XYZ file of C-alpha atoms in Angstrom:
783
model
C -45.213 92.547 137.687
C -46.496 89.054 136.922
C -44.449 86.363 138.665
C -45.576 82.752 138.875
C -44.991 81.554 142.396
C -43.116 78.356 143.063
C -44.391 78.041 146.614
C -46.833 75.325 145.612
C -43.874 73.140 144.585
C -42.148 73.354 147.972
C -42.185 70.304 150.170
C -41.589 71.189 153.812
C -40.966 68.850 156.692
C -41.209 69.578 160.373
C -38.513 66.952 160.856
C -36.009 69.680 159.963
C -36.678 71.214 163.347
C -35.715 68.176 165.409
C -32.498 68.903 167.335
C -29.680 66.416 166.945
C -26.543 67.996 168.274
C -27.861 69.220 171.632
C -25.992 72.534 171.474
C -24.797 74.102 174.709
C -25.204 77.878 174.579
C -22.560 78.261 177.258
C -19.733 77.316 174.873
C -17.445 80.308 174.282
C -17.899 80.373 170.481
C -21.658 80.707 171.011
C -21.271 83.715 173.313
C -21.885 86.858 171.253
C -20.409 89.036 174.023
C -16.926 87.631 173.489
C -14.444 89.057 170.951
C -14.652 87.408 167.563
C -11.010 86.313 167.727
C -11.726 84.399 170.931
C -14.851 82.789 169.494
C -12.971 81.682 166.374
C -10.129 80.230 168.437
C -12.520 78.317 170.659
C -14.549 76.898 167.771
C -11.465 75.941 165.787
C -10.087 74.039 168.764
C -13.238 71.897 168.883
C -13.272 71.000 165.185
C -12.011 67.760 163.690
C -9.847 67.918 160.578
C -12.817 66.847 158.453
C -14.971 69.599 159.941
C -12.260 72.127 159.194
C -11.829 71.225 155.538
C -15.626 71.204 155.109
C -15.515 74.950 155.779
C -13.294 75.334 152.698
C -15.949 73.805 150.445
C -19.193 74.890 148.841
C -22.490 73.286 147.837
C -25.376 74.503 145.719
C -28.899 74.836 147.071
C -30.093 73.992 143.564
C -29.375 70.381 144.562
C -32.553 70.481 146.658
C -34.708 70.763 143.534
C -35.734 67.334 142.381
C -38.221 66.402 139.690
C -39.283 70.041 139.405
C -40.010 70.431 143.119
C -38.099 71.818 146.071
C -37.647 69.083 148.650
C -36.737 70.486 152.070
C -37.438 67.364 154.041
C -34.984 66.041 156.616
C -34.100 63.206 154.256
C -33.374 65.596 151.386
C -31.179 67.833 153.558
C -29.366 64.786 154.921
C -28.619 63.735 151.356
C -27.091 67.152 150.639
C -25.197 67.741 153.873
C -24.853 64.337 155.499
C -25.115 65.943 158.908
C -22.010 68.051 158.263
C -21.597 71.790 158.072
C -20.253 73.527 154.977
C -18.389 76.756 154.296
C -20.557 78.385 151.645
C -23.824 77.755 149.809
C -24.805 78.869 146.323
C -28.169 80.601 146.306
C -30.657 79.377 143.658
C -31.891 81.666 140.867
C -35.641 81.564 141.552
C -38.334 83.711 143.192
C -37.160 85.744 146.144
C -39.765 84.255 148.461
C -38.804 80.721 147.488
C -35.151 81.414 148.263
C -36.187 82.754 151.670
C -38.113 79.572 152.505
C -35.189 77.416 151.405
C -32.761 79.560 153.414
C -34.787 79.231 156.602
C -35.010 75.445 156.336
C -31.311 75.013 155.489
C -30.139 77.409 158.189
C -32.193 75.576 160.789
C -30.862 72.218 159.628
C -27.206 73.272 159.870
C -27.713 74.729 163.357
C -29.634 71.772 164.747
C -28.403 68.766 162.786
C -24.626 69.196 162.742
C -22.285 68.486 165.630
C -21.155 72.077 166.239
C -24.111 73.908 164.658
C -21.999 75.952 162.266
C -24.177 77.888 159.760
C -23.117 78.473 156.154
C -22.524 81.686 154.234
C -25.114 81.847 151.459
C -23.723 83.549 148.378
C -25.674 85.192 145.552
C -25.088 87.275 142.455
C -25.799 90.932 143.218
C -24.047 92.804 140.414
C -26.893 95.239 139.718
C -29.622 93.724 141.820
C -30.073 90.528 143.793
C -30.358 87.753 141.208
C -33.830 86.566 142.146
C -37.232 86.990 140.574
C -39.143 89.770 142.282
C -36.235 91.985 143.262
C -35.301 95.409 141.900
C -33.225 95.380 138.708
C -30.868 98.332 138.422
C -28.840 99.468 135.397
C -25.815 97.377 134.464
C -22.439 98.312 135.973
C -21.093 100.012 132.836
C -24.137 102.293 132.995
C -23.620 102.923 136.704
C -20.079 104.075 135.958
C -21.454 106.607 133.479
C -23.513 108.266 136.214
C -20.266 109.479 137.835
C -22.371 109.471 140.993
C -20.914 107.254 143.755
C -23.574 108.375 146.226
C -26.362 106.909 144.097
C -24.375 103.704 143.605
C -24.018 103.425 147.380
C -27.765 103.891 147.825
C -28.391 101.195 145.222
C -26.062 98.753 146.972
C -27.907 99.363 150.231
C -31.194 98.396 148.562
C -29.575 95.290 147.073
C -28.251 94.302 150.506
C -31.667 94.722 152.113
C -33.444 92.674 149.453
C -30.805 89.927 149.389
C -30.644 89.653 153.173
C -34.418 89.169 153.309
C -33.884 86.036 151.231
C -31.240 84.698 153.590
C -28.257 85.787 151.507
C -25.116 86.666 153.486
C -22.571 87.413 150.752
C -22.667 89.068 147.330
C -20.506 87.996 144.413
C -20.004 91.692 143.710
C -18.672 94.226 142.824
C -16.077 94.159 140.043
C -12.979 96.306 140.407
C -11.774 95.368 136.917
C -10.867 98.074 134.395
C -12.770 98.148 131.088
C -9.898 98.953 128.735
C -10.601 96.484 125.907
C -14.182 96.587 124.582
C -13.713 93.299 122.729
C -13.805 91.606 126.129
C -17.363 90.456 126.838
C -17.407 91.348 130.529
C -16.866 95.057 129.909
C -20.523 95.560 130.780
C -19.857 94.303 134.328
C -17.170 96.957 134.868
C -17.651 100.553 135.979
C -15.197 101.975 133.470
C -11.644 102.224 132.210
C -10.104 104.536 134.771
C -8.648 103.227 138.056
C -9.686 106.287 140.081
C -13.291 106.247 138.822
C -13.568 102.477 139.296
C -12.229 102.755 142.831
C -14.714 105.472 143.767
C -17.670 103.559 142.351
C -16.570 100.233 143.794
C -15.846 101.596 147.252
C -19.275 103.258 147.291
C -20.872 99.926 146.347
C -19.027 98.049 149.094
C -19.964 100.617 151.745
C -23.592 100.533 150.625
C -23.638 96.746 150.771
C -21.713 96.263 154.024
C -21.907 99.586 155.850
C -19.198 102.045 156.826
C -15.818 100.444 157.622
C -15.735 101.871 161.146
C -18.669 99.598 161.914
C -17.910 96.652 159.634
C -14.552 95.989 161.281
C -16.660 94.683 164.166
C -19.446 93.131 162.120
C -22.370 93.725 159.787
C -25.637 95.261 160.888
C -28.930 93.508 160.076
C -29.911 94.197 156.477
C -26.292 94.324 155.314
C -24.348 91.627 153.479
C -20.681 91.024 152.717
C -19.127 92.231 149.468
C -16.683 90.328 147.276
C -14.168 92.231 145.143
C -13.345 90.622 141.829
C -11.511 89.660 139.717
C -8.141 90.067 141.390
C -6.167 91.264 139.413
C -5.838 92.466 135.776
C -8.430 89.874 134.704
C -9.931 92.427 132.314
C -6.641 92.752 130.404
C -6.754 89.488 128.442
C -4.747 88.947 125.290
C -6.853 89.773 122.217
C -9.806 90.599 124.473
C -10.622 86.903 124.988
C -11.966 85.915 128.405
C -9.481 84.031 130.661
C -6.550 84.781 128.341
C -3.214 85.698 129.965
C -2.585 89.217 131.268
C 0.875 90.268 130.158
C 1.729 93.218 132.365
C 4.668 94.530 134.348
C 4.589 95.143 138.083
C 4.565 98.935 137.793
C 1.545 99.064 135.462
C -0.132 96.366 137.528
C 0.203 98.495 140.658
C -0.623 101.820 139.014
C -3.728 100.585 137.245
C -5.188 97.213 138.124
C -4.268 96.853 141.796
C -5.177 100.434 142.698
C -8.990 99.941 142.891
C -8.613 96.734 144.915
C -6.323 98.461 147.368
C -9.034 101.048 147.880
C -11.577 98.300 148.488
C -9.371 96.803 151.200
C -8.122 99.959 152.902
C -11.053 102.345 152.421
C -14.058 100.018 152.426
C -12.898 97.024 154.527
C -14.179 94.584 151.927
C -14.864 91.155 153.456
C -13.758 88.866 150.618
C -11.821 88.746 147.370
C -12.199 86.547 144.290
C -9.153 85.937 142.062
C -9.599 85.714 138.292
C -9.330 82.647 136.094
C -6.346 84.112 134.298
C -2.598 84.160 134.701
C -0.411 87.191 135.378
C 3.084 86.993 133.919
C 2.845 83.230 133.654
C 1.431 82.514 137.120
C -2.294 81.692 137.398
C -3.981 83.805 140.038
C -5.189 80.833 142.067
C -1.562 79.813 142.598
C -0.076 83.303 142.742
C 1.492 83.573 146.191
C 3.068 86.962 145.434
C -0.236 88.656 144.642
C -2.587 86.714 146.905
C -0.371 86.574 149.984
C 2.452 89.041 149.486
C 0.462 92.038 148.275
C -3.163 91.393 149.256
C -2.609 90.097 152.783
C 0.858 91.164 153.908
C 1.284 94.518 152.153
C -2.311 95.753 152.308
C -3.376 93.994 155.485
C -6.433 92.275 154.006
C -7.946 90.123 156.772
C -10.962 88.699 154.967
C -11.255 85.428 153.119
C -10.511 84.482 149.507
C -13.196 82.722 147.465
C -12.190 80.937 144.268
C -13.838 81.661 140.956
C -15.946 78.742 139.820
C -13.794 75.760 138.799
C -10.601 77.770 138.805
C -8.678 75.687 141.350
C -9.121 72.663 139.112
C -7.976 74.764 136.157
C -4.469 74.821 137.643
C -4.403 71.211 136.449
C -6.790 70.947 133.517
C -6.257 74.338 131.836
C -3.077 76.068 132.967
C -1.203 72.767 133.370
C 0.962 73.853 136.283
C -0.313 71.009 138.496
C -0.035 67.351 137.500
C -3.336 66.445 139.144
C -6.127 67.916 141.259
C -4.344 67.109 144.521
C -1.369 69.172 143.434
C -3.742 71.925 142.315
C -5.202 71.953 145.838
C -1.740 72.167 147.384
C -0.845 75.147 145.197
C -4.153 76.916 145.860
C -3.953 76.496 149.648
C -0.384 77.818 149.562
C -1.662 80.876 147.657
C -4.322 81.535 150.290
C -7.420 80.348 148.406
C -9.750 79.685 151.328
C -12.907 78.350 149.630
C -13.157 76.306 146.434
C -16.263 77.012 144.387
C -18.706 75.849 143.206
C -18.012 72.466 144.797
C -15.171 70.447 146.233
C -13.210 69.206 143.234
C -9.553 69.832 143.965
C -10.317 70.314 147.661
C -12.141 67.007 148.075
C -9.003 65.288 149.433
C -7.689 68.082 151.659
C -7.909 65.992 154.811
C -5.914 63.183 153.193
C -3.295 65.657 151.967
C -2.876 66.899 155.527
C -2.524 63.379 156.866
C 0.062 62.620 154.184
C 2.055 65.672 155.228
C 1.638 67.406 151.863
C -0.334 70.302 153.405
C 0.352 71.584 156.917
C -2.681 71.580 159.176
C -1.632 75.079 160.222
C -2.416 76.217 156.643
C -5.886 74.697 156.951
C -6.342 76.347 160.351
C -5.398 79.736 158.896
C -7.917 79.410 156.051
C -10.705 78.141 158.307
C -10.043 80.925 160.817
C -10.615 83.475 158.086
C -13.836 81.771 156.989
C -15.165 81.514 160.548
C -14.242 85.143 161.186
C -16.378 86.106 158.183
C -19.234 84.001 159.533
C -19.121 85.688 162.924
C -18.821 89.159 161.355
C -21.719 88.622 158.956
C -23.889 87.551 161.884
C -24.797 84.077 160.666
C -23.985 82.579 164.087
C -25.968 85.074 166.146
C -28.933 85.815 163.859
C -30.753 82.643 162.775
C -32.594 83.317 159.524
C -36.371 83.363 159.843
C -38.780 84.561 157.163
C -40.769 87.532 158.443
C -44.465 87.933 157.805
C -43.952 91.382 156.311
C -40.768 90.616 154.347
C -42.443 90.325 150.954
C -43.492 93.959 151.188
C -39.901 95.077 151.681
C -38.617 94.036 148.268
C -39.151 95.785 144.962
C -40.462 98.800 146.806
C -41.569 102.010 145.142
C -38.476 103.714 146.550
C -36.154 101.062 145.120
C -37.791 101.192 141.706
C -37.596 104.999 141.707
C -33.888 104.754 142.509
C -33.423 102.372 139.589
C -35.046 104.921 137.291
C -32.960 107.753 138.740
C -29.770 105.791 138.078
C -30.918 105.052 134.532
C -31.664 108.719 133.899
C -28.216 109.726 135.139
C -26.437 106.995 133.177
C -27.693 107.784 129.672
C -25.060 109.625 127.639
C -26.078 112.091 124.930
C -23.476 111.559 122.191
C -24.870 113.801 119.456
C -27.580 116.436 119.187
C -27.361 118.098 115.811
C -29.334 121.318 115.487
C -30.680 120.737 119.001
C -33.256 118.266 117.725
C -33.547 117.061 121.304
C -35.494 117.443 123.443
C -38.522 116.613 121.322
C -41.401 119.065 121.470
C -44.654 117.229 122.164
C -46.558 120.095 120.570
C -44.305 120.203 117.516
C -44.707 116.619 116.323
C -47.836 114.699 115.438
C -46.327 111.230 115.194
C -43.217 109.339 116.144
C -41.897 106.031 114.834
C -40.219 103.673 117.282
C -38.236 101.088 115.358
C -35.568 98.511 116.008
C -34.728 95.166 117.603
C -34.417 96.696 121.077
C -37.385 99.047 120.792
C -39.882 96.711 122.430
C -37.561 94.389 124.322
C -36.124 94.796 127.804
C -32.373 94.299 128.073
C -31.130 94.091 131.646
C -27.624 92.772 130.979
C -25.477 90.004 132.376
C -26.240 88.524 135.816
C -29.899 89.459 135.901
C -33.148 87.616 135.307
C -35.025 88.439 132.110
C -38.211 86.433 131.718
C -40.380 88.681 129.612
C -41.355 92.293 129.127
C -43.675 92.193 132.149
C -40.573 92.683 134.283
C -39.464 96.010 132.893
C -40.327 99.003 130.726
C -39.265 98.949 127.078
C -38.388 102.077 125.094
C -41.631 101.738 123.135
C -43.681 101.554 126.322
C -41.825 104.486 127.825
C -42.418 106.659 124.767
C -46.104 105.758 124.629
C -46.509 106.840 128.243
C -44.398 109.984 127.875
C -45.393 111.316 124.439
C -48.886 112.398 125.444
C -52.265 111.712 123.927
C -51.749 114.079 120.976
C -48.673 112.251 119.600
C -49.287 109.074 117.627
C -46.682 106.380 118.246
C -46.012 103.944 115.388
C -43.924 100.799 115.875
C -42.005 98.380 113.653
C -39.411 95.761 114.557
C -37.219 96.177 111.486
C -34.990 93.214 112.288
C -33.771 91.073 115.145
C -30.504 91.815 116.910
C -28.481 89.266 114.961
C -30.813 88.732 111.990
C -29.287 88.398 108.528
C -32.658 88.559 106.765
C -33.986 91.942 105.690
C -37.645 90.900 105.474
C -38.757 93.372 108.139
C -36.937 96.439 106.867
C -39.551 97.365 104.273
C -42.272 97.648 106.928
C -39.930 99.689 109.126
C -39.282 102.121 106.278
C -43.034 102.554 105.707
C -43.464 103.239 109.418
C -40.718 105.872 109.366
C -42.122 107.611 106.280
C -45.537 108.099 107.831
C -44.052 109.559 111.028
C -42.550 112.965 111.771
C -39.480 111.611 113.551
C -37.974 108.175 114.161
C -36.445 106.799 117.344
C -34.275 103.914 116.184
C -33.361 101.529 119.003
C -30.384 99.328 118.113
C -27.696 97.480 120.023
C -27.067 94.061 121.495
C -28.161 91.593 124.117
C -26.563 89.759 126.994
C -27.400 86.391 128.432
C -30.632 86.101 130.406
C -30.516 84.757 133.930
C -26.863 83.974 134.610
C -26.030 81.317 132.060
C -22.443 81.919 131.028
C -21.861 81.902 127.297
C -18.547 80.141 126.778
C -19.181 80.131 123.049
C -22.680 78.616 123.171
C -24.285 80.263 120.159
C -27.077 77.732 119.553
C -30.013 79.964 120.379
C -31.912 81.776 117.641
C -30.647 85.132 118.856
C -27.325 84.564 120.602
C -25.888 86.952 123.120
C -23.559 89.605 121.783
C -22.043 90.578 125.119
C -21.455 89.207 128.601
C -19.225 86.579 130.161
C -17.850 84.317 127.451
C -19.154 86.525 124.623
C -16.042 88.290 123.338
C -16.037 89.939 119.906
C -13.389 90.571 117.259
C -15.425 93.383 115.714
C -17.606 95.965 117.431
C -20.138 97.241 114.918
C -23.886 96.701 115.215
C -24.601 92.963 114.838
C -26.475 91.468 111.911
C -28.211 93.789 109.459
C -28.789 96.602 111.953
C -26.468 98.924 109.946
C -28.609 98.278 106.852
C -31.763 99.056 108.812
C -30.273 102.344 109.967
C -29.145 103.255 106.450
C -32.591 102.731 104.972
C -34.403 104.555 107.785
C -32.070 107.540 107.352
C -32.749 107.471 103.601
C -36.408 108.363 104.254
C -35.243 111.902 104.960
C -37.070 112.033 108.262
C -35.125 113.019 111.419
C -33.593 109.985 113.138
C -32.661 109.686 116.792
C -30.483 106.679 117.536
C -30.797 104.994 120.936
C -28.188 102.344 121.654
C -28.895 99.615 124.213
C -25.803 97.471 124.596
C -23.054 96.405 126.975
C -19.825 97.683 125.451
C -18.457 100.596 123.397
C -19.223 100.093 119.719
C -17.329 101.244 116.638
C -20.322 102.972 115.071
C -18.890 106.282 113.892
C -20.336 105.918 110.377
C -23.810 105.227 111.726
C -23.752 108.098 114.222
C -22.601 110.469 111.475
C -25.812 109.718 109.545
C -28.336 110.355 112.328
C -29.498 113.606 113.891
C -29.016 112.601 117.516
C -27.602 109.639 119.409
C -27.945 108.326 122.951
C -25.902 105.608 124.637
C -28.299 103.990 127.111
C -26.366 100.790 127.936
C -28.534 98.198 129.742
C -30.642 100.645 131.749
C -32.471 98.400 134.227
C -36.166 97.745 134.684
C -37.171 101.409 134.322
C -34.932 102.046 131.334
C -37.769 102.724 128.919
C -39.210 105.440 131.152
C -35.782 107.008 131.695
C -34.982 107.138 127.984
C -38.397 108.569 127.085
C -38.129 111.292 129.733
C -34.763 112.305 128.303
C -36.055 112.327 124.722
C -38.924 114.650 125.663
C -36.885 116.890 127.958
C -38.421 115.923 131.272
C -34.879 114.935 132.259
C -31.696 116.619 131.088
C -29.109 113.933 130.218
C -26.124 113.981 132.577
C -24.298 110.716 131.861
C -20.617 110.929 130.966
C -18.703 108.122 129.312
C -16.701 105.995 131.710
C -14.987 104.327 128.757
C -13.367 105.564 125.568
C -15.143 104.715 122.297
C -12.559 103.675 119.668
C -13.323 104.469 116.013
C -12.273 100.968 114.897
C -11.163 97.732 116.555
C -7.706 98.473 115.162
C -7.458 101.394 117.605
C -7.794 99.096 120.627
C -6.578 99.548 123.317
C -7.601 103.167 123.666
C -7.996 105.043 126.947
C -7.554 108.543 128.332
C -4.538 108.056 130.618
C -2.035 107.210 127.908
C 1.692 107.859 128.295
C 3.625 110.610 126.405
C 4.913 108.142 123.816
C 1.467 106.612 123.369
C -1.530 107.834 121.431
C -0.979 111.570 121.299
C -4.487 112.521 120.319
C -4.787 115.361 122.814
C -2.022 117.363 121.118
C -2.019 117.361 117.342
C 1.075 117.989 115.142
C 2.708 121.300 115.886
C 1.719 121.400 119.532
C 4.683 122.020 121.849
C 6.385 118.886 123.067
C 4.036 116.413 121.382
C 4.923 114.541 118.152
C 1.296 113.925 117.084
C 1.786 110.582 115.340
C -0.905 109.050 113.124
C -1.783 105.732 111.552
C -1.325 105.485 107.775
C -5.038 105.727 107.027
C -6.483 106.946 110.310
C -5.909 109.380 113.143
C -5.379 108.041 116.683
C -8.274 110.081 118.025
C -11.199 108.391 119.785
C -14.700 108.357 118.424
C -15.826 109.641 121.833
C -13.395 110.343 124.655
C -13.484 109.336 128.291
C -15.704 111.678 130.329
C -17.647 112.855 127.266
C -21.362 113.598 127.304
C -23.603 116.382 126.052
C -26.341 118.253 127.888
C -29.362 120.306 126.883
C -27.755 123.240 128.662
C -24.280 124.823 128.764
C -21.864 125.305 131.643
C -19.187 127.934 132.127
C -16.070 127.436 134.278
C -14.241 130.299 135.996
C -12.203 131.387 139.032
C -9.644 128.613 139.251
C -7.830 128.440 142.587
C -5.099 125.999 143.646
C -4.050 125.599 147.264
C -1.159 123.311 148.208
C -1.492 122.436 151.875
C 1.561 122.101 154.145
C 2.791 118.678 155.215
C 2.132 117.300 151.768
C 3.101 113.723 152.604
C -0.167 113.477 154.530
C -1.924 116.495 153.094
C -3.803 117.412 149.970
C -3.931 119.771 147.024
C -7.206 121.653 146.960
C -8.510 122.845 143.600
C -11.615 124.988 143.249
C -13.544 126.739 140.519
C -16.940 128.270 139.878
C -19.339 126.520 137.524
C -22.326 128.432 136.093
C -25.289 127.076 134.168
C -25.514 129.562 131.305
C -28.031 127.630 129.194
C -31.786 127.349 129.024
C -32.335 124.190 131.054
C -31.661 123.011 134.568
C -29.011 120.317 134.448
C -26.075 118.463 135.937
C -22.388 118.815 135.150
C -19.558 116.435 135.987
C -16.530 118.514 136.901
C -13.439 116.430 136.141
C -9.914 117.118 137.433
C -6.919 115.696 135.587
C -3.264 115.980 136.587
C 0.055 115.620 134.788
C 3.419 115.144 136.478
C 5.666 117.208 134.201
C 9.004 115.533 135.001
C 9.268 112.219 136.814
C 11.718 109.366 137.273
C 9.383 107.005 135.402
C 6.842 107.874 132.747
C 3.422 109.075 133.864
C 0.183 109.736 131.935
C -0.387 112.852 129.873
C -3.615 113.252 131.845
C -4.808 111.171 134.781
C -8.147 111.586 136.536
C -7.617 112.499 140.195
C -10.983 113.899 141.330
C -14.497 114.625 140.098
C -17.860 115.833 141.337
C -21.335 115.811 139.846
C -23.291 118.960 140.564
C -26.865 120.025 139.787
C -27.499 123.610 138.740
C -30.677 125.486 137.868
C -30.665 127.897 134.938
C -28.420 130.819 135.804
C -27.163 129.209 139.012
C -23.483 129.256 139.980
C -21.650 127.074 142.464
C -18.149 126.821 143.794
C -16.769 123.316 143.366
C -13.915 122.207 145.629
C -11.926 119.107 144.674
C -9.129 117.559 146.682
C -6.179 115.441 145.583
C -4.748 113.039 148.127
C -0.987 112.783 148.455
C -1.034 109.083 147.531
C -2.709 109.938 144.244
C 0.327 112.016 143.261
C 2.839 109.320 144.126
C 4.449 106.936 141.677
C 6.372 103.671 141.672
C 9.927 104.742 140.935
C 12.683 102.750 139.242
C 13.437 100.970 142.513
C 9.724 100.068 142.867
C 9.290 102.392 145.808
C 5.991 104.245 146.161
C 7.152 107.852 146.531
C 6.017 111.429 146.100
C 8.617 113.133 143.928
C 9.046 116.902 144.212
C 8.441 118.982 141.126
C 5.865 120.723 138.969
C 2.407 119.394 138.114
C -0.149 120.661 135.626
C -3.843 120.334 136.308
C -6.809 120.466 133.986
C -10.449 121.079 134.913
C -13.086 120.293 132.374
C -16.214 118.572 131.166
C -14.335 115.592 129.708
C -10.771 114.387 129.247
C -10.592 116.474 126.075
C -12.939 119.362 126.857
C -10.651 121.252 129.240
C -12.043 124.565 130.495
C -9.413 125.677 133.031
C -5.722 124.902 133.352
C -3.314 125.565 136.199
C -0.222 124.252 137.921
C 1.337 123.656 141.314
C 4.671 122.561 142.755
C 5.560 120.214 145.550
């Protein structure tokens, strides 16, 4: 890794250390032996109104960079803070070690140069790695969902927490509990998948890895852990026409069944510390003014006791976008009433909170409630009791060999084998003399949204991975072919020549997401604009530019073609996949993606990824997902099947290109010995389902055993198949294992016509299989 240090641009001043406030350690709020509630109450009672509302605001540490240098002098910090504390701080997107130095200086200043010595919560992007140069970059969230391995995701989050905390970060702006059910939407790549159960399992694992187990985090976070933030509450990923921020038109029942379900798990099962509402509106009410969802459901119904952090600029949007507030003051009044505790990224609507209280337009009790929640988070995260100091050995604790190996392991488990005609894969090193590696993403790292991509020194490309993995006897030939969004075919001729002189071609196509964290919002001025990510929504989902032409002409050489897709959303590429011999969906696979892909191509790793999203054949099929209702897309039961009408489009069938849960392996698995055990006391009990899975193929490998359930007769409609449990297992050739899956009572309940959450007696069918369509065993049970 080659990282240019910014340390030589830092300007430090010992004046930061001079005490101003003369803190008295005997004050109750400074006594770590007292209960947090008592410490919060004591501190709140000592705060002026201005000091209270300052806790509801945020500043950016990027403000300390002036004329290309970081100025951490007393004068510079005074300019930023004015001797006052602040609620939250935005972490800068620079080298990890630089952030740590800034954090230490700022933390010391706030403790020693403000009246009450209240530290700030430093917040950073941590979607698939701490957003700082020098840290470990893991696969993008959509890839993580395709691992179907919550344990690995939890391990990853633990590494992220350790690395971020060593930079002085206290809070992550992660994870997303949104459902990826419209691939036109640019932020699909940030989601774990389409299914509420899968998303909940992955998200809860991430939160526990980041924060720790809830039994402990209810008291506070251990050193090396940071707070999680669940976003974007709720149904943000269901925008009209797939356009970011567009309204979510959805009824309460579907909202609860689908979009609220993962967030409820985050609150009740993982004790998540904070929640971020979305920019959007739900049924006409913007989320940052939605008292029913933010207060009624999140706090009162679920018992969420953390704090709510606004999405950037969204409080002001109540006035300047949604037009439900006549000015920013009214926007602030509405947001405070909805329980929005902190306005980010700076005080815009909240800049006059103190005046609004004095005018009687906001009750000071509402401010006290918000500030109490923020202070509680500060005590729980340890910012009061653990001053941040850079350790001498800290630099050796980031980007460790173990963390990088975990990134590669996640990449290997996330890649989905979509096609393998005539078992062309894995490639035989002894059977080929040369291999062509071609395409716009062949020699380019693609990490995905909310990561730092400087150059190829910070990651392994597919070309590099193949060169390392192919062996000295296989010649590797390379050609670009075209850029990701190129409309000129100048490079195709050279690519065709490269393919013709090689025994097999690995064609690496796909898209790109914004480097660093710059949000797109329609900015397409760069030579090669982003094709995915926040603000990059698409109305069509084929390969961008002339990539389809490149594929067509490479296939026309007659040489075997293996397609590797590196992208952030499902693509409508059925015609292209039909032409090639094999196809892999690799998503944005992290810094070790090239090694992971190469090891799969040559059989060192057996692919075990399973799709966490449905691939539609065309954009006209959207939305398309596995848990459709009986009157919806009946593609599981074709015409003539009992009880299913099997309706079609005029010129197309309603079947997916690739279904949810789909993924091939180099080996085969056999299912047998289904057993169903309904435990007594079902209201609190479980249904236990077991089967035996045997690896009957020629390779060691992993299988994802998926359990789907159907409620046969219910008072409101329920899905034809709904995922209720899964487990990923690893089996050697010839090995068998009994898999036991459990269904919780709550996961069989429904919201009836009176909007009561009830378990209705009756018959249920269950389906065990390798995907939502590849069902191997079927059974039933009654409650």
